[in-house]
Short mmCIF file of C-alpha atoms and ligand atoms in Angstrom, two decimals:
data_model
loop_
_atom_site.label_atom_id
_atom_site.label_comp_id
_atom_site.label_asym_id
_atom_site.label_seq_id
_atom_site.Cartn_x
_atom_site.Cartn_y
_atom_site.Cartn_z
CA UNK T 28 0.00 0.00 0.00
CA UNK T 29 1.25 3.45 -0.82
CA UNK T 30 0.49 6.57 1.07
CA UNK T 31 2.54 9.40 -0.26
CA UNK T 32 0.43 12.29 1.01
CA UNK T 33 -0.36 11.44 4.64
CA UNK T 34 1.25 14.58 5.94
CA UNK T 35 -1.02 15.02 8.93
CA UNK T 36 -0.78 11.80 10.77
CA UNK T 37 0.15 12.69 14.34
CA UNK T 38 0.43 9.12 15.50
CA UNK T 39 0.92 5.90 13.57
CA UNK T 40 -0.94 3.78 16.15
CA UNK T 41 -4.42 4.13 14.73
CA UNK T 42 -3.42 3.16 11.23
CA UNK T 43 -3.11 -0.56 11.92
CA UNK T 44 -6.11 -2.22 10.29
CA UNK T 45 -8.68 -3.90 12.49
CA UNK T 46 -9.77 -7.40 11.68
CA UNK T 47 -12.44 -6.05 9.36
CA UNK T 48 -10.82 -3.05 7.71
CA UNK T 49 -8.51 -3.49 4.74
CA UNK T 50 -7.60 0.12 3.99
CA UNK T 51 -8.82 3.03 1.93
CA UNK T 52 -9.56 2.50 -1.73
CA UNK T 53 -9.96 5.02 -4.55
CA UNK T 54 -13.50 4.95 -5.92
CA UNK T 55 -12.23 5.69 -9.42
CA UNK T 56 -8.94 3.83 -10.01
CA UNK T 57 -9.07 1.32 -7.14
CA UNK T 58 -5.62 2.17 -5.72
CA UNK T 59 -5.19 1.19 -2.07
CA UNK T 60 -4.04 3.45 0.77
CA UNK T 61 -3.37 3.15 4.50
CA UNK T 62 -6.19 3.91 6.93
CA UNK T 63 -4.87 7.45 7.43
CA UNK T 64 -6.35 10.95 7.51
CA UNK T 65 -6.56 11.29 3.73
CA UNK T 66 -9.52 11.55 1.38
CA UNK T 67 -8.30 12.04 -2.19
CA UNK T 68 -6.38 9.69 -4.49
CA UNK T 69 -2.95 11.11 -5.36
CA UNK T 70 -3.03 9.58 -8.80
CA UNK T 71 -6.49 10.40 -10.16
CA UNK T 72 -7.97 12.76 -7.51
CA UNK T 73 -10.88 10.33 -6.99
CA UNK T 74 -12.46 10.16 -3.50
CA UNK T 75 -11.21 7.47 -1.12
CA UNK T 76 -13.59 5.05 0.53
CA UNK T 77 -13.14 2.53 3.36
CA UNK T 78 -12.50 -1.01 2.13
CA UNK T 79 -13.75 -3.86 4.36
CA UNK T 80 -12.91 -7.53 4.61
CA UNK T 81 -16.46 -8.74 3.92
CA UNK T 82 -15.51 -12.40 4.21
CA UNK T 83 -14.30 -11.87 7.78
CA UNK T 84 -17.42 -9.80 8.57
CA UNK T 85 -19.70 -12.47 7.14
CA UNK T 86 -18.30 -15.01 9.62
CA UNK T 87 -19.29 -12.96 12.68
CA UNK T 88 -22.18 -10.68 11.68
CA UNK T 89 -25.65 -12.17 12.19
CA UNK T 90 -29.05 -10.71 13.07
CA UNK T 91 -28.62 -12.22 16.49
CA UNK T 92 -25.22 -10.61 17.03
CA UNK T 93 -26.66 -7.25 16.00
CA UNK T 94 -29.63 -7.56 18.34
CA UNK T 95 -27.34 -8.37 21.26
CA UNK T 96 -25.37 -5.19 20.61
CA UNK T 97 -25.92 -1.75 22.16
CA UNK T 98 -29.07 0.26 21.45
CA UNK T 99 -27.16 2.66 19.20
CA UNK T 100 -25.50 2.65 15.79
CA UNK T 101 -22.60 0.79 17.39
CA UNK T 102 -24.62 -2.42 17.09
CA UNK T 103 -23.35 -2.32 13.49
CA UNK T 104 -19.73 -1.62 14.43
CA UNK T 105 -18.40 -4.40 12.18
CA UNK T 106 -19.48 -2.28 9.23
CA UNK T 107 -18.18 1.01 10.66
CA UNK T 108 -14.55 2.15 10.27
CA UNK T 109 -13.21 2.25 13.81
CA UNK T 110 -10.41 -0.03 14.97
CA UNK T 111 -10.92 0.00 18.74
CA UNK T 112 -14.04 -0.02 20.91
CA UNK T 113 -15.76 3.39 20.54
CA UNK T 114 -15.49 5.70 23.55
CA UNK T 115 -17.38 8.82 22.35
CA UNK T 116 -20.82 9.25 20.82
CA UNK T 117 -22.09 6.03 22.34
CA UNK T 118 -25.78 6.96 22.07
CA UNK T 119 -26.10 8.12 18.48
CA UNK T 120 -28.55 6.32 16.23
CA UNK T 121 -31.40 3.86 16.85
CA UNK T 122 -33.92 6.65 16.37
CA UNK T 123 -37.61 5.74 15.93
CA UNK T 124 -39.00 4.42 12.65
CA UNK T 125 -42.59 5.68 12.74
CA UNK T 126 -45.45 4.18 10.79
CA UNK T 127 -46.87 7.38 9.34
CA UNK T 128 -50.51 6.51 8.72
CA UNK T 129 -51.93 10.02 8.94
CA UNK T 130 -49.30 11.57 6.68
CA UNK T 131 -49.66 8.56 4.39
CA UNK T 132 -53.39 9.15 4.17
CA UNK T 133 -52.84 12.79 3.24
CA UNK T 134 -50.47 11.74 0.45
CA UNK T 135 -52.30 8.62 -0.72
CA UNK T 136 -49.65 6.20 0.56
CA UNK T 137 -50.67 3.10 2.53
CA UNK T 138 -47.29 1.89 3.74
CA UNK T 139 -45.34 5.00 4.68
CA UNK T 140 -42.67 5.19 7.40
CA UNK T 141 -40.64 8.07 8.75
CA UNK T 142 -37.13 7.61 10.03
CA UNK T 143 -37.11 10.23 12.74
CA UNK T 144 -33.64 11.67 13.26
CA UNK T 145 -35.08 14.85 14.78
CA UNK T 146 -34.39 13.06 18.07
CA UNK T 147 -30.88 11.80 17.47
CA UNK T 148 -28.52 12.08 20.45
CA UNK T 149 -26.96 14.48 21.37
CA UNK T 150 -27.70 17.31 18.88
CA UNK T 151 -31.00 16.35 17.23
CA UNK T 152 -29.91 15.67 13.67
CA UNK T 153 -28.61 12.81 11.56
CA UNK T 154 -25.13 14.39 11.79
CA UNK T 155 -24.73 12.74 15.21
CA UNK T 156 -24.24 9.47 13.31
CA UNK T 157 -21.41 10.63 11.09
CA UNK T 158 -19.70 12.58 13.87
CA UNK T 159 -19.85 9.66 16.31
CA UNK T 160 -17.85 7.64 13.79
CA UNK T 161 -15.51 10.48 12.75
CA UNK T 162 -14.57 11.55 16.26
CA UNK T 163 -13.64 8.05 17.38
CA UNK T 164 -11.54 7.58 14.27
CA UNK T 165 -9.91 11.01 14.73
CA UNK T 166 -8.91 10.03 18.27
CA UNK T 167 -7.55 6.70 17.09
CA UNK T 168 -5.45 8.57 14.55
CA UNK T 169 -3.99 10.67 17.38
CA UNK T 170 -5.63 14.02 16.64
CA UNK T 171 -6.11 16.49 19.51
CA UNK T 172 -8.19 19.00 17.52
CA UNK T 173 -11.33 18.42 15.49
CA UNK T 174 -12.86 20.83 12.99
CA UNK T 175 -15.45 20.98 10.24
CA UNK T 176 -16.96 23.04 7.44
CA UNK T 177 -20.68 23.03 8.12
CA UNK T 178 -24.11 24.12 6.92
CA UNK T 179 -25.16 24.07 10.60
CA UNK T 180 -25.99 20.67 12.01
CA UNK T 181 -22.53 19.24 11.49
CA UNK T 182 -20.97 22.07 13.49
CA UNK T 183 -23.47 21.46 16.33
CA UNK T 184 -22.60 17.78 16.46
CA UNK T 185 -18.83 18.25 16.19
CA UNK T 186 -18.96 20.89 18.95
CA UNK T 187 -20.92 18.64 21.30
CA UNK T 188 -18.85 15.52 20.67
CA UNK T 189 -15.57 17.45 21.00
CA UNK T 190 -16.77 18.84 24.33
CA UNK T 191 -17.59 15.39 25.65
CA UNK T 192 -14.24 14.06 24.42
CA UNK T 193 -12.32 17.02 25.87
CA UNK T 194 -10.84 17.85 22.46
CA UNK T 195 -10.06 21.25 20.95
CA UNK T 196 -12.66 22.27 18.40
CA UNK T 197 -12.96 24.76 15.53
CA UNK T 198 -16.17 24.95 13.53
CA UNK T 199 -16.54 27.00 10.35
CA UNK T 200 -20.00 28.13 9.27
CA UNK T 201 -21.55 30.56 6.78
CA UNK T 202 -22.21 33.87 8.59
CA UNK T 203 -25.98 33.84 7.93
CA UNK T 204 -27.06 30.64 9.73
CA UNK T 205 -30.20 30.34 11.87
CA UNK T 206 -29.90 31.60 15.48
CA UNK T 207 -30.59 28.13 16.89
CA UNK T 208 -27.73 26.61 14.94
CA UNK T 209 -25.27 29.32 15.97
CA UNK T 210 -26.26 29.02 19.63
CA UNK T 211 -26.13 25.25 19.25
CA UNK T 212 -22.39 25.63 18.68
CA UNK T 213 -21.53 28.37 21.18
CA UNK T 214 -22.96 26.55 24.19
CA UNK T 215 -20.27 23.85 23.90
CA UNK T 216 -17.47 26.50 23.79
CA UNK T 217 -15.68 25.61 20.56
CA UNK T 218 -14.10 28.35 18.44
CA UNK T 219 -16.93 29.28 16.08
CA UNK T 220 -15.71 30.93 12.89
CA UNK T 221 -18.45 32.67 10.87
CA UNK T 222 -17.21 33.08 7.32
CA UNK T 223 -18.54 35.86 5.08
CA UNK T 224 -19.59 33.57 2.28
CA UNK T 225 -21.73 30.53 1.53
CA UNK T 226 -20.98 26.90 2.44
CA UNK T 227 -18.97 26.33 -0.72
CA UNK T 228 -16.71 29.25 0.25
CA UNK T 229 -16.41 27.85 3.79
CA UNK T 230 -15.51 24.41 2.47
CA UNK T 231 -12.84 25.74 0.12
CA UNK T 232 -11.31 27.81 2.90
CA UNK T 233 -11.28 24.79 5.22
CA UNK T 234 -9.36 22.74 2.65
CA UNK T 235 -6.68 25.44 2.69
CA UNK T 236 -6.66 25.62 6.50
CA UNK T 237 -6.48 21.83 6.70
CA UNK T 238 -3.31 21.84 4.62
CA UNK T 239 -1.60 24.07 7.22
CA UNK T 240 -2.92 22.85 10.56
CA UNK T 241 -2.75 19.27 11.87
CA UNK T 242 -6.45 19.02 12.59
CA UNK T 243 -9.08 16.36 11.96
CA UNK T 244 -11.56 18.07 9.64
CA UNK T 245 -14.33 15.51 9.99
CA UNK T 246 -15.80 16.15 6.53
CA UNK T 247 -12.51 16.77 4.71
CA UNK T 248 -9.46 14.67 5.67
CA UNK T 249 -11.58 12.34 7.87
CA UNK T 250 -14.40 12.22 5.27
CA UNK T 251 -13.95 8.55 4.25
CA UNK T 252 -14.64 7.48 7.87
CA UNK T 253 -17.25 10.15 8.61
CA UNK T 254 -19.34 9.28 5.57
CA UNK T 255 -19.62 5.62 6.58
CA UNK T 256 -21.65 6.64 9.65
CA UNK T 257 -24.57 7.42 7.33
CA UNK T 258 -24.92 3.73 6.44
CA UNK T 259 -26.45 3.22 9.89
CA UNK T 260 -29.61 4.95 8.56
CA UNK T 261 -30.06 2.02 6.19
CA UNK T 262 -29.05 -0.67 8.69
CA UNK T 263 -31.56 0.60 11.25
CA UNK T 264 -34.31 0.97 8.67
CA UNK T 265 -33.87 -2.63 7.54
CA UNK T 266 -33.77 -3.96 11.10
CA UNK T 267 -36.75 -1.86 12.26
CA UNK T 268 -38.82 -3.02 9.27
CA UNK T 269 -38.29 -6.59 10.48
CA UNK T 270 -35.14 -7.27 8.44
CA UNK T 271 -36.24 -6.09 5.05
CA UNK T 272 -35.37 -3.47 2.47
CA UNK T 273 -38.15 -1.02 1.53
CA UNK T 274 -39.43 -0.44 -2.01
CA UNK T 275 -38.78 3.30 -1.99
CA UNK T 276 -36.71 5.70 0.06
CA UNK T 277 -36.74 9.51 -0.07
CA UNK T 278 -33.50 11.15 1.06
CA UNK T 279 -32.56 14.84 1.34
CA UNK T 280 -29.40 15.82 -0.54
CA UNK T 281 -26.82 18.34 0.66
CA UNK T 282 -23.41 16.95 -0.36
CA UNK T 283 -25.17 13.74 -1.46
CA UNK T 284 -23.22 11.58 0.96
CA UNK T 285 -26.23 10.40 2.99
CA UNK T 286 -28.09 9.28 -0.14
CA UNK T 287 -25.16 7.24 -1.49
CA UNK T 288 -24.46 5.67 1.89
CA UNK T 289 -28.08 4.62 2.45
CA UNK T 290 -27.82 2.74 -0.82
CA UNK T 291 -24.48 1.25 0.22
CA UNK T 292 -25.86 0.17 3.60
CA UNK T 293 -28.74 -1.74 2.01
CA UNK T 294 -26.33 -3.34 -0.49
CA UNK T 295 -23.99 -4.45 2.31
CA UNK T 296 -26.83 -5.95 4.35
CA UNK T 297 -28.13 -7.93 1.39
CA UNK T 298 -24.75 -9.12 0.13
CA UNK T 299 -23.89 -10.29 3.67
CA UNK T 300 -27.18 -12.19 3.84
CA UNK T 301 -28.56 -10.14 6.75
CA UNK T 302 -31.62 -9.32 4.62
CA UNK T 303 -32.95 -10.63 1.33
CA UNK T 304 -31.76 -8.71 -1.69
CA UNK T 305 -34.33 -6.29 -3.10
CA UNK T 306 -33.40 -5.33 -6.67
CA UNK T 307 -36.53 -3.18 -6.87
CA UNK T 308 -35.41 -0.64 -4.24
CA UNK T 309 -35.72 2.89 -5.63
CA UNK T 310 -33.61 5.66 -4.11
CA UNK T 311 -35.16 9.12 -4.55
CA UNK T 312 -33.41 12.41 -3.83
CA UNK T 313 -34.94 15.60 -2.39
CA UNK T 314 -33.50 19.09 -2.85
CA UNK T 315 -34.61 22.67 -2.26
CA UNK T 316 -35.45 24.44 -5.53
CA UNK T 317 -33.16 27.27 -4.43
CA UNK T 318 -30.20 24.90 -4.36
CA UNK T 319 -30.90 22.01 -6.69
CA UNK T 320 -27.86 21.11 -8.80
CA UNK T 321 -28.60 17.38 -8.55
CA UNK T 322 -32.28 17.84 -9.40
CA UNK T 323 -31.43 19.99 -12.41
CA UNK T 324 -28.94 17.45 -13.73
CA UNK T 325 -31.46 14.64 -13.19
CA UNK T 326 -34.17 16.53 -15.09
CA UNK T 327 -31.80 17.25 -17.96
CA UNK T 328 -30.71 13.60 -18.11
CA UNK T 329 -27.10 14.50 -17.34
CA UNK T 330 -24.72 12.37 -15.26
CA UNK T 331 -22.79 15.39 -14.00
CA UNK T 332 -24.22 18.49 -12.29
CA UNK T 333 -23.46 22.16 -12.77
CA UNK T 334 -22.65 24.00 -9.49
CA UNK T 335 -25.16 26.67 -8.39
CA UNK T 336 -25.29 29.61 -5.95
CA UNK T 337 -27.69 28.58 -3.13
CA UNK T 338 -30.69 30.69 -2.12
CA UNK T 339 -33.12 28.75 0.05
CA UNK T 340 -34.54 28.60 3.58
CA UNK T 341 -33.26 25.00 3.74
CA UNK T 342 -29.81 26.16 4.83
CA UNK T 343 -28.70 22.73 6.02
CA UNK T 344 -29.02 21.52 2.41
CA UNK T 345 -27.50 24.63 0.80
CA UNK T 346 -24.47 23.14 -0.92
CA UNK T 347 -24.13 24.45 -4.47
CA UNK T 348 -21.19 22.21 -5.37
CA UNK T 349 -22.01 18.87 -3.73
CA UNK T 350 -19.00 16.56 -3.22
CA UNK T 351 -21.10 13.46 -3.83
CA UNK T 352 -23.48 14.96 -6.37
CA UNK T 353 -22.10 12.81 -9.17
CA UNK T 354 -22.40 9.61 -7.12
CA UNK T 355 -25.92 10.57 -6.00
CA UNK T 356 -27.02 10.84 -9.62
CA UNK T 357 -25.43 7.46 -10.21
CA UNK T 358 -27.35 5.80 -7.33
CA UNK T 359 -30.65 7.42 -8.32
CA UNK T 360 -30.10 6.31 -11.92
CA UNK T 361 -29.18 2.72 -11.23
CA UNK T 362 -31.99 2.25 -8.71
CA UNK T 363 -34.53 3.84 -11.12
CA UNK T 364 -35.42 6.49 -8.54
CA UNK T 365 -36.05 10.17 -9.16
CA UNK T 366 -34.97 13.54 -7.81
CA UNK T 367 -37.51 16.18 -6.83
CA UNK T 368 -37.19 19.77 -5.65
CA UNK T 369 -39.34 21.95 -3.36
CA UNK T 370 -39.75 25.73 -3.28
CA UNK T 371 -39.51 27.68 -0.02
CA UNK T 372 -43.32 27.85 0.49
CA UNK T 373 -43.58 24.13 -0.29
CA UNK T 374 -40.85 23.44 2.29
CA UNK T 375 -42.84 25.26 5.00
CA UNK T 376 -46.02 23.44 3.95
CA UNK T 377 -44.11 20.17 4.28
CA UNK T 378 -42.94 21.05 7.79
CA UNK T 379 -46.48 21.96 8.87
CA UNK T 380 -48.03 18.89 7.24
CA UNK T 381 -45.57 16.56 8.99
CA UNK T 382 -46.21 18.25 12.33
CA UNK T 383 -50.01 18.28 12.09
CA UNK T 384 -50.30 14.70 10.84
CA UNK T 385 -47.54 12.91 12.77
CA UNK T 386 -46.61 15.20 15.66
CA UNK T 387 -43.05 15.53 14.39
CA UNK T 388 -41.45 18.99 14.27
CA UNK T 389 -38.73 18.81 11.66
CA UNK T 390 -36.39 21.50 10.40
CA UNK T 391 -36.49 22.87 6.86
CA UNK T 392 -34.66 19.81 5.48
CA UNK T 393 -37.55 17.67 6.74
CA UNK T 394 -39.92 20.02 4.93
CA UNK T 395 -37.94 19.40 1.75
CA UNK T 396 -38.24 15.64 2.18
CA UNK T 397 -42.00 15.74 2.84
CA UNK T 398 -42.67 18.17 -0.02
CA UNK T 399 -40.69 16.01 -2.45
CA UNK T 400 -42.34 12.83 -1.14
CA UNK T 401 -45.69 14.47 -1.84
CA UNK T 402 -44.67 15.28 -5.43
CA UNK T 403 -43.34 11.76 -6.04
CA UNK T 404 -46.62 10.27 -4.76
CA UNK T 405 -48.73 12.69 -6.78
CA UNK T 406 -47.04 11.87 -10.07
CA UNK T 407 -47.17 8.13 -9.41
CA UNK T 408 -43.43 7.62 -9.05
CA UNK T 409 -44.25 6.22 -5.60
CA UNK T 410 -47.39 4.06 -5.66
CA UNK T 411 -49.91 3.64 -2.82
CA UNK T 412 -48.75 0.11 -1.93
CA UNK T 413 -45.01 0.77 -2.06
CA UNK T 414 -43.23 0.23 1.26
CA UNK T 415 -41.78 3.74 1.55
CA UNK T 416 -39.36 5.30 4.03
CA UNK T 417 -38.83 9.07 4.20
CA UNK T 418 -35.73 10.32 6.01
CA UNK T 419 -36.40 13.22 8.39
CA UNK T 420 -32.95 14.42 9.32
CA UNK T 421 -33.12 17.44 11.64
CA UNK T 422 -35.13 19.16 14.39
CA UNK T 423 -37.49 22.08 13.83
CA UNK T 424 -36.47 23.95 16.98
CA UNK T 425 -33.22 24.82 15.18
CA UNK T 426 -34.86 26.58 12.21
CA UNK T 427 -37.75 28.49 13.75
CA UNK T 428 -37.11 31.57 11.57
CA UNK T 429 -38.45 29.63 8.58
CA UNK T 430 -41.94 29.63 10.13
CA UNK T 431 -42.20 33.35 10.83
CA UNK T 432 -45.56 34.57 9.60
CA UNK T 433 -46.84 31.10 8.69
CA UNK T 434 -48.46 30.07 11.97
CA UNK T 435 -51.45 31.66 13.76
CA UNK T 436 -50.89 33.69 16.94
CA UNK T 437 -51.97 32.15 20.27
CA UNK T 438 -55.47 33.17 21.41
CA UNK T 439 -55.00 35.76 24.20
CA UNK T 440 -57.52 35.94 27.05
CA UNK T 441 -57.92 37.45 30.53
CA UNK T 442 -57.48 34.99 33.44
CA UNK T 443 -61.25 34.55 33.85
CA UNK T 444 -63.71 31.88 32.83
CA UNK T 445 -65.86 34.58 31.25
CA UNK T 446 -63.00 35.69 29.02
CA UNK T 447 -62.31 32.08 28.02
CA UNK T 448 -65.99 31.52 27.14
CA UNK T 449 -66.24 34.74 25.22
CA UNK T 450 -63.02 34.63 23.21
CA UNK T 451 -62.15 30.93 22.80
CA UNK T 452 -65.77 29.79 22.83
CA UNK T 453 -65.14 26.07 22.19
CA UNK T 454 -68.13 24.34 20.61
C1 PLP S 17 -26.22 17.39 6.41
C2 PLP S 17 -27.68 17.19 6.33
C3 PLP S 17 -28.29 16.40 5.32
C4 PLP S 17 -27.61 15.74 4.15
O1 PLP S 17 -26.27 15.61 4.19
P1 PLP S 17 -25.37 15.03 3.01
O2 PLP S 17 -24.26 16.06 2.93
O3 PLP S 17 -26.15 14.95 1.75
O4 PLP S 17 -24.89 13.73 3.51
C5 PLP S 17 -29.65 16.22 5.40
N1 PLP S 17 -30.39 16.79 6.37
C6 PLP S 17 -29.85 17.55 7.33
C7 PLP S 17 -30.76 18.15 8.35
C8 PLP S 17 -28.48 17.77 7.35
O5 PLP S 17 -27.97 18.53 8.33
ZN1 ZN S 18 -7.54 6.99 -7.97
#
């Protein structure tokens, strides 16, 4: 194995492969690398991905072994890229899979489920999955400082996990994030850097900073490990459905990583014999119309997207140049899924519809997913009998600004029964 560019590898200890990890592998040319803090192939600039020893995993991983594991994503640790027992982020994952009968009725779907990551531990978004994996791997690799480029939720999760690990932390965010997401960093006392630019500017800057400082940028040099955490969304879905793969999934797209890893998770489970293969699974993507490079490419029948300048209330999905946009289009294409997009008013309608039918208060990204699910059902891309899972990835208390002016005021009364009768006057 060659590893010419592993400049920031503070300690060699963590690079020894576990029984189930073979190394990193270039997605494009297949070259192999050490399990270091690197993410790009030196030869072809392709992204690196974790390579597992599936034969060894097959010998130990059974449904029974999974069910005896912890009530967290670590029950799937054989398929996650950490070498030692995890010590941080022990409670991420295993969020509820809700049978959404009332939302299903509103949309004409009889077998609809919601994977509810609005209640992920500790920071109420799906990012707690990827960060739980990244932070353990960063510690194994000997890093003392963690960092990230974030659209909001990632920074919250990195800040919280770094605090609980006692690590130094720098988070970089666009300057115009929601108040709840900014506060959701500051409370953990990291260094919060608000960059005058959009996420794509923040990300580019962080690549430059990462070349100078020996830090674990969870979604840059640690990205191959980080991204694998998203597979747990698929593993849990399959297990919670009684060990089966659904017919349709609807997944919000920011960088596109979550969508590709949900596909990968289902593929791994079926090729390991944990669930029956389901060649009919369709993976659908959901974007905000104000930042929809993947949707636009899909509609034009292109395999590559054109970067855009984001302008949407769904700030957590506002990535104009998505790192995994190309691979998302590939997964949607080969699974015969579709990509939809939702305007800002449709996003708010989606948030309200989910809340009033299922009692789930999701952030704007959840509104995107519900609005796109509705469009897919309406045009018949998802049929009434399809076993469908929609991924709700973040909590509405973090994006309250989006609802300003959309909800009625409370009914104000004097503290008297007469006032209640007169003004509320319930029938
Ligand atoms: C980050 C994020 C996503 C999607 O992330 P990918 O970059 O596509 O993996 C979806 N929903 C929310 C709420 C997020 O914060
Ligand atoms: Zn390569």
